[in-house]
Amino acid sequence: MPILSELLQPLPRARLPDGDSALSVAAIHYDSRQVTPGSLFVAIAGFKVDGASFVPDAVSRGAVAVVAETEVPLPDGVALVTVPDAREALAWLSAAFYGHPSRNLRVIGITGTDGKTTTSYLAGSVLQAGGLKYGRLGTVDVEVAGRTEVNLSRQTTPEAPEIQALLREMVDAGCTHAVIESTSHGLALHRLTGIEYDVAVLTNITTDHLDFHGTQEEYVAAKRRLFELLDAPTTKPAQRYAVLNADDPISPVFVRHFGAPAVTYGLREPADLRAEAVRLSADGSQFRLEATKAPSGKPLSPGRGVEVREGVEVHSHLPAEFNVYNCLAAAGVGLAEGIDLEPIARGLGSLKGVPGRMERIDEGQPFTVVVDYAHTGDSVAKALRVLRPLTEGRLIIVFGCAGERDRSRRTGVGGAAAELADYVVLTSEDPRTEDPDAIIEEIAGVLRAKGRVEGVDFERHEDRRQAIIAAFRKARAGDTVLLAGKGHEQSMIYGAEKRPWDDRQVAREELARITAKPR
Ligand SMILES: Nc1ncnc2c1ncn2[C@@H]1O[C@H](COP(=O)(O)OP(=O)(O)OP(=O)(O)O)[C@@H](O)[C@H]1O
Ligand SMILES: [Mg+2]
């Protein structure tokens, strides 16, 4: 079992009273209900409650040491470690507890507003096609060497002990690479602190999550942190890379914040990796992937040496131009890892889809049903624009907006639906402690302001199943119904309660009812 004083080594500012340094630690917990005898309890301040108030509970369950930001009274025999930042301490202690697994992996972090999950899947596919064994963790699920577990936590980035345990599992399973969806929340809350990153990928940055980060500047700063980590001390000798979207105006700003070489990708601006002759269709896209190679044949020495361009044809199952960007980002990861263009193209082409992302539900009904996770104005607009040319009839959208999340989404998503859909069914999406009808009324106000009329252009059903039924009743042959916002999610949050929910399953059930009866 690890010794407390050894675990504290990465935390020079931690203070441990004399005499307790030989204490061994059986487990690390931040939730007092999980504490088992011999554990180290880290009292982290939550958004609602101060973690220190759970110390007595942790001690009664057998905690032998407590890490806190303030002096807390403890019985004899329980060690107190005080630290300036308990979250940061939790991350470093977890990394040390699991033997710093990220030092034995090439760690690829993917950040950005949209496309992180999709790009993580694509990157995994590319690594696999390159003959590399990888683990991946993100919003939808966790994959360790080919075994997948659904992520039920509703948190894209789990807390540091879970992440470090997963990285350890990856190392033990023989993985050489880890792909981590690295959200700005996760970065800002030190969930990813203590991880040695090798490749940092940016998809794009638009305005979202301002409920948490306050301002656009802070949001950008939180995303940038992943790139700053490329300059952090490392025990690994191999070259680190940034993979940046050349078409996103934020990229030049990012480049100034780290020293690692950047692999750039894009469709419009000059870039190391480009998609040429892009052909989009209902069931995917085709393009020529062109990459700059240095004379050595090794990819990447951006801006240096004689440039040779090589190309390969890519057939992706993922529809929409934004997925071409995601493919390019994943190809950037492949180049950074020294994978040739042929296997990169094969990897990109082998991904059939990402659960809950533009996922078609087909029970033999005469119209198209698509479940998509888009829940921001930007991504809903993109989803509707993708579906429009693929739809002969009308485009019907079912959506709501989450409670206790960025309120500007209600204007954004409402505005996108008002402008780009033919018919709208308003419903709930995780109201949390907010009044679901009040959220719906707020979105209805956005629709009315855009000239849409209730009863003609839109209707509302607080109950999401009823909303889905209403949309299916409305749909005729050739129409498309987009169920937006929930994607792969397995629950709906009312108050503090998580009720089981799956858009795809409900859609299948209701479609089966329709197709069973003559319409
Ligand atoms: N590169 C992109 N640019 C813009 N929109 C995208 C991009 N990729 C995906 N999207 C849209 O965003 C939705 C979410 O995609 P994905 O799950 O890959 O993103 P994410 O960044 O992981 O999202 P989250 O922050 O919710 O975890 C997709 O269903 C699609 O509508
Ligand atoms: Mg995600």
Coordinates of C-alpha atoms and ligand atoms in Angstrom, one line a residue:
M1 CA 0.0 0.0 0.0
P2 CA 1.3 3.5 -0.8
I3 CA 2.7 5.5 2.0
L4 CA 1.1 8.9 2.7
S5 CA 4.4 10.9 2.6
E6 CA 5.2 9.4 -0.8
L7 CA 1.8 10.3 -2.2
L8 CA 2.4 13.9 -1.0
Q9 CA 5.6 14.3 -3.0
P10 CA 4.0 16.0 -6.0
L11 CA 2.4 18.5 -3.6
P12 CA 5.3 20.6 -2.1
R13 CA 2.8 23.0 -0.4
A14 CA 1.0 20.3 1.5
R15 CA 1.6 20.4 5.2
L16 CA 1.6 17.1 7.2
P17 CA 2.2 17.2 10.9
D18 CA 5.2 15.2 12.2
G19 CA 4.9 11.6 13.0
D20 CA 2.3 10.5 10.5
S21 CA 4.5 10.2 7.5
A22 CA 4.7 6.4 7.5
L23 CA 1.0 6.0 7.4
S24 CA -0.2 3.8 4.6
V25 CA -3.2 4.6 2.5
A26 CA -5.6 1.9 1.3
A27 CA -7.8 4.1 -1.0
I28 CA -8.5 7.7 -1.9
H29 CA -12.1 9.1 -1.6
Y30 CA -13.7 12.5 -1.9
D31 CA -17.3 11.2 -1.2
S32 CA -17.5 10.4 2.5
R33 CA -20.2 7.7 1.8
Q34 CA -17.6 5.7 -0.2
V35 CA -14.9 5.8 2.6
T36 CA -13.7 2.4 3.7
P37 CA -11.3 1.7 6.6
G38 CA -7.8 2.9 5.9
S39 CA -8.8 5.5 3.3
L40 CA -7.5 8.9 2.7
F41 CA -10.5 11.4 2.6
V42 CA -10.1 14.5 0.5
A43 CA -12.5 17.2 1.5
I44 CA -13.3 19.1 -1.7
A45 CA -15.6 22.1 -1.7
G46 CA -18.6 21.3 -3.9
F47 CA -20.7 23.9 -5.7
K48 CA -23.3 23.6 -3.0
V49 CA -21.6 22.1 0.1
D50 CA -18.3 22.5 1.8
G51 CA -16.5 19.1 1.7
A52 CA -15.2 19.7 5.3
S53 CA -18.7 19.2 6.6
F54 CA -18.4 15.5 5.6
V55 CA -15.2 14.9 7.5
P56 CA -16.9 13.5 10.6
D57 CA -18.7 11.0 8.5
A58 CA -15.5 10.0 6.7
V59 CA -13.7 9.5 10.0
S60 CA -16.6 7.4 11.4
R61 CA -16.2 5.2 8.3
G62 CA -12.5 4.6 9.0
A63 CA -10.6 7.3 7.2
V64 CA -7.0 7.4 8.6
A65 CA -6.1 10.7 7.0
V66 CA -7.9 13.8 5.9
V67 CA -6.8 16.3 3.3
A68 CA -8.5 19.7 3.7
E69 CA -7.9 23.4 2.9
T70 CA -8.5 24.5 6.5
E71 CA -7.7 23.1 9.9
V72 CA -10.5 20.6 10.8
P73 CA -10.8 19.0 14.2
L74 CA -9.9 15.3 14.0
P75 CA -9.7 12.6 16.7
D76 CA -6.3 11.2 17.7
G77 CA -4.8 8.8 15.2
V78 CA -6.3 10.5 12.1
A79 CA -3.7 12.6 10.2
L80 CA -4.6 16.0 8.9
V81 CA -2.9 17.3 5.7
T82 CA -3.6 20.9 4.8
V83 CA -3.3 22.0 1.2
P84 CA -4.0 25.3 -0.6
D85 CA -6.3 23.6 -3.2
A86 CA -8.0 20.4 -2.3
R87 CA -9.1 19.6 -5.9
E88 CA -5.5 20.0 -7.1
A89 CA -4.4 17.8 -4.2
L90 CA -7.0 15.1 -5.1
A91 CA -5.7 15.0 -8.6
W92 CA -2.0 14.7 -7.7
L93 CA -2.7 12.2 -4.9
S94 CA -4.8 10.1 -7.2
A95 CA -2.1 10.1 -9.9
A96 CA 0.6 9.1 -7.3
F97 CA -1.7 6.5 -5.8
Y98 CA -2.1 4.7 -9.1
G99 CA 1.6 5.0 -9.9
H100 CA 1.3 7.9 -12.5
P101 CA -0.2 5.7 -15.3
S102 CA -0.1 8.6 -17.7
R103 CA 3.7 8.3 -17.7
N104 CA 3.4 4.9 -19.3
L105 CA 1.0 6.0 -22.0
R106 CA 0.9 8.5 -25.0
V107 CA -1.9 10.7 -23.8
I108 CA -4.1 12.4 -26.3
G109 CA -6.4 15.1 -25.0
I110 CA -9.3 16.4 -27.1
T111 CA -10.9 19.7 -26.3
G112 CA -13.2 22.2 -28.0
T113 CA -16.9 23.2 -27.9
D114 CA -18.3 20.6 -30.4
G115 CA -17.0 17.4 -31.8
K116 CA -14.9 16.1 -28.9
T117 CA -16.6 12.8 -28.5
T118 CA -16.8 12.2 -32.2
T119 CA -13.1 13.1 -32.7
S120 CA -12.2 10.8 -29.8
Y121 CA -13.9 7.9 -31.5
L122 CA -12.3 8.7 -34.8
A123 CA -8.9 9.0 -33.1
G124 CA -9.4 5.6 -31.5
S125 CA -10.2 4.1 -34.9
V126 CA -7.1 5.7 -36.4
L127 CA -4.8 4.4 -33.6
Q128 CA -6.3 1.0 -34.0
A129 CA -5.8 1.0 -37.8
G130 CA -2.2 2.0 -37.0
G131 CA -1.8 -1.2 -35.0
L132 CA -1.8 0.6 -31.6
K133 CA -3.7 -0.5 -28.5
Y134 CA -5.6 2.4 -26.9
G135 CA -8.1 3.3 -24.2
R136 CA -10.6 6.1 -24.5
L137 CA -12.8 8.0 -22.1
G138 CA -15.5 10.5 -22.7
T139 CA -19.1 11.5 -22.6
V140 CA -20.7 8.4 -24.1
D141 CA -18.5 5.7 -22.7
V142 CA -15.2 4.4 -21.6
E143 CA -13.2 1.9 -23.7
V144 CA -10.3 0.0 -22.5
A145 CA -8.5 -2.2 -25.0
G146 CA -11.6 -3.0 -27.0
R147 CA -14.0 -3.4 -23.9
T148 CA -16.6 -0.7 -23.7
E149 CA -18.6 0.5 -20.7
V150 CA -21.4 3.1 -20.9
N151 CA -20.6 6.3 -19.0
L152 CA -23.6 6.7 -16.6
S153 CA -22.2 9.5 -14.6
R154 CA -23.6 12.2 -16.9
Q155 CA -20.2 13.9 -16.5
T156 CA -17.9 13.8 -19.5
T157 CA -14.8 14.0 -17.4
P158 CA -15.1 12.0 -14.2
E159 CA -13.2 13.0 -11.0
A160 CA -9.4 12.5 -10.8
P161 CA -9.5 9.2 -8.8
E162 CA -11.8 7.5 -11.4
I163 CA -9.7 8.9 -14.3
Q164 CA -6.4 7.7 -12.8
A165 CA -7.9 4.3 -12.0
L166 CA -9.0 4.0 -15.6
L167 CA -5.6 5.0 -16.9
R168 CA -4.0 2.4 -14.7
E169 CA -6.5 -0.2 -16.1
M170 CA -5.4 0.9 -19.6
V171 CA -1.7 0.4 -18.8
D172 CA -2.4 -3.0 -17.2
A173 CA -4.4 -4.0 -20.2
G174 CA -1.4 -3.3 -22.4
C175 CA -2.6 0.0 -24.0
T176 CA 0.1 2.3 -25.3
H177 CA -2.3 5.2 -25.9
A178 CA -5.1 7.0 -24.1
V179 CA -7.6 9.3 -25.7
I180 CA -9.2 11.6 -23.2
E181 CA -12.1 13.9 -23.9
S182 CA -10.8 16.8 -21.9
T183 CA -13.6 19.3 -21.2
S184 CA -13.0 22.8 -20.0
H185 CA -14.9 21.9 -16.8
G186 CA -12.5 19.0 -16.3
L187 CA -9.5 21.2 -16.9
A188 CA -10.7 24.0 -14.7
L189 CA -11.7 21.7 -11.9
H190 CA -8.3 19.9 -11.8
R191 CA -9.8 16.6 -12.8
L192 CA -7.1 16.2 -15.4
T193 CA -4.3 17.7 -13.4
G194 CA -1.4 15.3 -12.9
I195 CA -1.9 13.8 -16.4
E196 CA 1.1 14.1 -18.7
Y197 CA -0.3 15.0 -22.1
D198 CA 1.5 14.3 -25.3
V199 CA -1.0 15.5 -27.9
A200 CA -3.6 18.2 -27.4
V201 CA -6.3 18.5 -30.0
L202 CA -8.6 21.5 -30.5
T203 CA -11.9 21.0 -32.5
N204 CA -13.3 24.5 -32.4
I205 CA -14.5 27.2 -29.9
T206 CA -17.9 28.8 -29.9
T207 CA -19.8 30.3 -27.0
D208 CA -21.2 27.7 -24.7
H209 CA -21.0 26.8 -21.0
L210 CA -20.8 30.4 -20.0
D211 CA -23.0 29.4 -17.0
F212 CA -19.9 27.8 -15.5
H213 CA -17.0 29.8 -16.8
G214 CA -18.4 33.3 -16.6
T215 CA -16.9 35.0 -19.7
Q216 CA -15.7 34.0 -23.1
E217 CA -12.2 34.9 -22.0
E218 CA -12.3 32.5 -19.1
Y219 CA -13.8 29.8 -21.3
V220 CA -11.0 30.2 -23.8
A221 CA -8.4 30.2 -21.0
A222 CA -9.9 26.9 -19.6
K223 CA -9.6 25.3 -23.1
R224 CA -6.1 26.7 -23.5
R225 CA -4.9 25.0 -20.3
L226 CA -4.7 21.7 -22.2
F227 CA -2.2 23.2 -24.6
E228 CA -0.2 24.8 -21.8
L229 CA 0.1 21.3 -20.3
L230 CA 2.2 20.4 -23.4
D231 CA 4.9 22.5 -21.8
A232 CA 4.6 21.0 -18.3
P233 CA 7.5 18.8 -17.2
T234 CA 7.4 15.3 -18.5
T235 CA 9.2 12.0 -17.9
K236 CA 8.5 10.9 -21.5
P237 CA 11.1 11.6 -24.2
A238 CA 8.9 11.5 -27.3
Q239 CA 7.8 14.7 -29.1
R240 CA 4.6 16.4 -28.1
Y241 CA 2.2 18.0 -30.5
A242 CA -0.7 20.3 -30.7
V243 CA -3.4 19.6 -33.3
L244 CA -5.2 22.8 -34.3
N245 CA -8.1 23.8 -36.5
A246 CA -6.6 26.3 -38.9
D247 CA -10.1 27.5 -39.9
D248 CA -11.0 28.5 -36.4
P249 CA -9.8 32.1 -35.6
I250 CA -8.9 31.0 -32.1
S251 CA -6.0 28.8 -33.2
P252 CA -3.4 31.6 -33.8
V253 CA -4.2 32.8 -30.3
F254 CA -3.6 29.4 -28.8
V255 CA -0.3 28.9 -30.6
R256 CA 1.2 31.7 -28.6
H257 CA 0.7 29.8 -25.4
F258 CA 2.8 26.7 -25.8
G259 CA 6.1 25.7 -27.3
A260 CA 5.2 22.3 -28.9
P261 CA 4.9 22.1 -32.7
A262 CA 1.4 22.4 -34.1
V263 CA -0.2 20.2 -36.7
T264 CA -2.9 22.3 -38.4
Y265 CA -5.9 21.0 -40.3
G266 CA -8.6 22.7 -42.3
L267 CA -10.8 23.0 -45.3
R268 CA -10.2 26.7 -46.1
E269 CA -7.0 28.1 -44.6
P270 CA -3.6 26.8 -45.4
A271 CA -2.9 23.8 -43.2
D272 CA -0.6 20.7 -42.8
L273 CA -3.7 18.5 -43.3
R274 CA -6.4 19.3 -45.7
A275 CA -9.6 17.8 -47.0
E276 CA -9.8 18.4 -50.8
A277 CA -12.7 17.5 -53.2
V278 CA -15.2 17.0 -50.3
R279 CA -18.4 15.2 -51.4
L280 CA -21.1 15.1 -48.7
S281 CA -24.0 12.7 -48.9
A282 CA -26.8 11.3 -46.8
D283 CA -24.8 8.4 -45.6
G284 CA -21.4 10.0 -45.1
S285 CA -18.7 11.9 -46.9
Q286 CA -15.8 11.3 -49.2
F287 CA -12.7 13.5 -49.5
R288 CA -9.1 13.4 -50.4
L289 CA -6.9 13.7 -47.3
E290 CA -3.8 15.6 -48.1
A291 CA -0.9 15.9 -45.7
T292 CA 2.4 17.8 -45.7
K293 CA 5.3 15.5 -45.1
A294 CA 8.9 16.5 -44.3
P295 CA 11.6 15.2 -46.6
S296 CA 12.5 12.5 -44.0
G297 CA 9.1 11.0 -44.8
K298 CA 8.1 11.6 -41.3
P299 CA 5.1 13.8 -40.9
L300 CA 5.2 17.2 -39.4
S301 CA 7.7 19.8 -39.2
P302 CA 5.2 22.6 -39.8
G303 CA 6.6 25.6 -41.5
R304 CA 10.1 23.9 -41.9
G305 CA 11.9 22.2 -44.7
V306 CA 10.7 21.3 -48.1
E307 CA 7.0 20.4 -48.2
V308 CA 5.8 17.3 -50.0
R309 CA 2.1 16.7 -50.2
E310 CA 0.7 13.3 -50.2
G311 CA -2.9 12.3 -50.4
V312 CA -5.3 9.4 -49.8
E313 CA -9.0 9.0 -50.4
V314 CA -11.3 8.8 -47.3
H315 CA -14.8 7.3 -47.3
S316 CA -16.4 8.2 -44.0
H317 CA -19.8 7.0 -42.7
L318 CA -20.3 10.2 -40.8
P319 CA -22.4 12.8 -42.6
A320 CA -21.9 16.6 -42.6
E321 CA -19.0 18.9 -43.2
F322 CA -18.3 19.3 -39.5
N323 CA -17.5 15.6 -39.4
V324 CA -14.9 16.2 -42.1
Y325 CA -13.3 18.5 -39.6
N326 CA -13.5 15.8 -36.9
C327 CA -11.9 13.4 -39.3
L328 CA -9.1 15.9 -40.0
A329 CA -8.5 16.4 -36.3
A330 CA -8.3 12.6 -35.8
A331 CA -6.0 12.3 -38.8
G332 CA -3.8 14.9 -37.0
V333 CA -3.5 12.6 -34.1
G334 CA -2.6 9.8 -36.5
L335 CA 0.2 11.9 -38.0
A336 CA 1.5 12.9 -34.5
E337 CA 1.7 9.2 -33.7
G338 CA 3.6 8.4 -36.9
I339 CA 0.8 6.5 -38.6
D340 CA 0.8 6.5 -42.4
L341 CA -2.0 8.1 -44.4
E342 CA -3.3 4.7 -45.7
P343 CA -4.1 3.3 -42.2
I344 CA -5.3 6.7 -41.2
A345 CA -7.9 6.7 -44.0
R346 CA -8.8 3.1 -43.1
G347 CA -9.3 4.1 -39.5
L348 CA -11.5 7.0 -40.4
G349 CA -13.5 4.9 -42.8
S350 CA -14.1 2.1 -40.3
L351 CA -16.1 4.1 -37.8
K352 CA -19.8 3.4 -38.5
G353 CA -21.1 6.1 -36.2
V354 CA -21.1 7.5 -32.6
P355 CA -24.0 6.5 -30.4
G356 CA -26.6 9.3 -30.2
R357 CA -24.8 11.5 -32.8
M358 CA -26.9 11.7 -36.0
E359 CA -28.1 8.2 -35.2
R360 CA -30.9 7.0 -37.5
I361 CA -33.7 5.0 -35.9
D362 CA -35.4 2.8 -38.4
E363 CA -38.4 0.7 -37.6
G364 CA -39.7 0.6 -41.2
Q365 CA -41.6 3.9 -40.8
P366 CA -42.1 6.0 -43.9
F367 CA -40.2 9.0 -42.6
T368 CA -36.7 9.5 -41.2
V369 CA -35.9 9.7 -37.5
V370 CA -32.6 11.0 -36.3
V371 CA -31.4 11.2 -32.7
D372 CA -28.7 13.8 -32.2
Y373 CA -27.0 15.1 -29.1
A374 CA -26.9 18.7 -30.4
H375 CA -28.0 21.0 -27.6
T376 CA -26.4 24.4 -28.4
G377 CA -27.7 26.9 -30.9
D378 CA -24.7 26.3 -33.1
S379 CA -24.8 22.6 -33.1
V380 CA -28.6 22.4 -33.6
A381 CA -28.3 24.8 -36.5
K382 CA -25.6 22.6 -38.0
A383 CA -27.7 19.5 -37.5
L384 CA -30.7 21.0 -39.2
R385 CA -28.6 22.3 -42.1
V386 CA -27.1 18.8 -42.5
L387 CA -30.6 17.2 -42.6
R388 CA -32.2 19.8 -44.9
P389 CA -30.8 18.7 -48.2
L390 CA -31.3 15.1 -47.2
T391 CA -35.0 15.6 -46.6
E392 CA -37.6 15.6 -49.4
G393 CA -40.5 16.7 -47.1
R394 CA -40.6 18.8 -44.0
L395 CA -38.0 19.0 -41.2
I396 CA -39.6 18.5 -37.8
I397 CA -37.5 19.0 -34.6
V398 CA -38.3 17.9 -31.0
F399 CA -36.2 19.6 -28.3
G400 CA -36.1 21.4 -25.0
C401 CA -33.4 23.2 -23.1
A402 CA -31.7 22.0 -19.9
G403 CA -32.4 23.7 -16.5
E404 CA -29.5 25.2 -14.6
R405 CA -27.4 25.4 -17.7
D406 CA -26.3 28.3 -19.9
R407 CA -29.6 30.2 -20.4
S408 CA -28.4 31.7 -23.7
R409 CA -28.9 28.3 -25.2
R410 CA -32.6 28.8 -25.1
T411 CA -32.3 31.8 -27.4
G412 CA -29.7 30.0 -29.5
V413 CA -31.5 26.7 -29.9
G414 CA -34.9 28.3 -30.2
G415 CA -33.6 30.7 -32.8
A416 CA -32.0 27.9 -34.8
A417 CA -35.2 25.9 -34.8
A418 CA -37.4 28.9 -35.7
E419 CA -35.2 29.6 -38.7
L420 CA -34.3 26.2 -39.9
A421 CA -37.1 23.7 -39.1
D422 CA -40.5 23.5 -40.6
Y423 CA -42.2 22.4 -37.5
V424 CA -41.2 22.4 -33.8
V425 CA -42.3 20.4 -30.9
L426 CA -41.1 21.9 -27.6
T427 CA -40.5 19.6 -24.7
S428 CA -38.3 19.0 -21.6
E429 CA -34.6 18.3 -21.5
D430 CA -33.3 17.8 -17.9
P431 CA -35.2 20.7 -16.2
R432 CA -33.4 19.9 -12.9
T433 CA -34.8 22.3 -10.2
E434 CA -36.2 24.7 -12.8
D435 CA -39.9 24.7 -13.7
P436 CA -40.1 22.8 -17.0
D437 CA -43.1 24.7 -18.3
A438 CA -41.3 28.0 -17.6
I439 CA -38.3 26.9 -19.7
I440 CA -40.6 25.8 -22.5
E441 CA -42.4 29.1 -22.3
E442 CA -39.1 30.9 -22.6
I443 CA -38.2 29.0 -25.8
A444 CA -41.8 29.6 -27.1
G445 CA -41.2 33.3 -26.6
V446 CA -38.1 33.0 -28.8
L447 CA -40.1 31.2 -31.5
R448 CA -42.9 33.8 -31.3
A449 CA -40.4 36.6 -31.6
K450 CA -39.3 35.0 -34.9
G451 CA -42.9 35.0 -36.2
R452 CA -43.7 31.4 -35.5
V453 CA -47.2 30.7 -34.4
E454 CA -48.2 28.1 -31.7
G455 CA -50.7 25.6 -33.1
V456 CA -49.5 26.3 -36.6
D457 CA -45.7 26.2 -36.6
F458 CA -45.2 24.6 -33.2
E459 CA -46.7 22.8 -30.2
R460 CA -45.5 22.0 -26.7
H461 CA -45.6 18.8 -24.6
E462 CA -43.8 18.9 -21.3
D463 CA -43.6 15.1 -21.3
R464 CA -40.9 14.1 -23.8
R465 CA -42.6 10.9 -24.8
Q466 CA -45.7 12.8 -25.6
A467 CA -43.7 15.3 -27.6
I468 CA -42.1 12.4 -29.6
I469 CA -45.5 10.9 -30.3
A470 CA -46.8 14.2 -31.4
A471 CA -43.9 14.7 -33.8
F472 CA -44.4 11.1 -35.2
R473 CA -48.1 11.9 -35.7
K474 CA -47.2 15.0 -37.6
A475 CA -44.6 13.3 -39.8
R476 CA -45.5 12.2 -43.4
A477 CA -43.6 10.1 -45.9
G478 CA -40.4 11.9 -46.8
D479 CA -40.2 14.1 -43.7
T480 CA -37.4 14.0 -41.2
V481 CA -37.9 14.1 -37.4
L482 CA -34.9 15.2 -35.5
L483 CA -34.9 14.4 -31.8
A484 CA -32.3 16.8 -30.5
G485 CA -30.4 17.2 -27.2
K486 CA -30.4 13.9 -25.4
G487 CA -28.4 11.7 -27.8
H488 CA -27.0 8.7 -26.0
E489 CA -28.0 9.9 -22.5
Q490 CA -29.7 7.3 -20.3
S491 CA -31.5 9.6 -17.9
M492 CA -33.7 12.7 -17.6
I493 CA -33.1 14.9 -14.5
Y494 CA -36.1 16.3 -12.7
G495 CA -35.2 18.1 -9.4
A496 CA -32.3 16.0 -8.1
E497 CA -33.8 12.8 -9.4
K498 CA -32.4 11.0 -12.4
R499 CA -35.2 9.2 -14.2
P500 CA -34.4 6.5 -16.7
W501 CA -34.7 7.9 -20.3
D502 CA -33.3 7.0 -23.7
D503 CA -34.6 8.9 -26.8
R504 CA -33.5 6.1 -29.1
Q505 CA -35.4 3.5 -27.1
V506 CA -38.6 5.6 -26.8
A507 CA -38.4 6.5 -30.5
R508 CA -38.1 2.7 -31.3
E509 CA -41.1 1.9 -29.0
E510 CA -43.3 4.6 -30.5
L511 CA -42.3 3.8 -34.1
A512 CA -43.0 0.1 -33.5
R513 CA -46.5 1.1 -32.4
I514 CA -47.0 3.2 -35.6
T515 CA -45.7 0.6 -38.0
A516 CA -47.7 -2.2 -36.3
K517 CA -51.0 -0.4 -37.2
P518 CA -52.0 0.8 -40.6
R519 CA -51.7 4.6 -40.7
Ligands
LIG1 N1 -16.7 19.8 -35.4 C1 -17.9 20.1 -35.1 N2 -18.3 21.4 -35.2 C2 -19.6 21.8 -34.9 N3 -20.5 20.9 -34.5 C3 -20.2 19.6 -34.3 C4 -18.9 19.2 -34.6 N4 -18.8 17.9 -34.4 C5 -20.0 17.5 -33.9 N5 -20.9 18.6 -33.9 C6 -22.3 18.6 -33.5 O1 -22.2 18.6 -32.0 C7 -22.9 17.4 -31.5 C8 -22.1 16.8 -30.4 O2 -21.0 16.2 -31.0 P1 -19.9 15.5 -30.0 O3 -20.6 14.7 -29.1 O4 -18.9 14.9 -30.8 O5 -19.3 16.8 -29.3 P2 -18.8 17.0 -27.9 O6 -17.8 18.2 -28.0 O7 -18.3 15.8 -27.3 O8 -20.0 17.5 -27.1 P3 -20.2 17.6 -25.4 O9 -19.5 18.9 -25.0 O10 -21.7 17.8 -25.3 O11 -19.6 16.4 -24.9 C9 -23.1 16.5 -32.7 O12 -24.2 15.8 -32.6 C10 -23.1 17.5 -33.9 O13 -24.4 18.0 -34.1
MG2 MG -18.7 14.9 -25.6

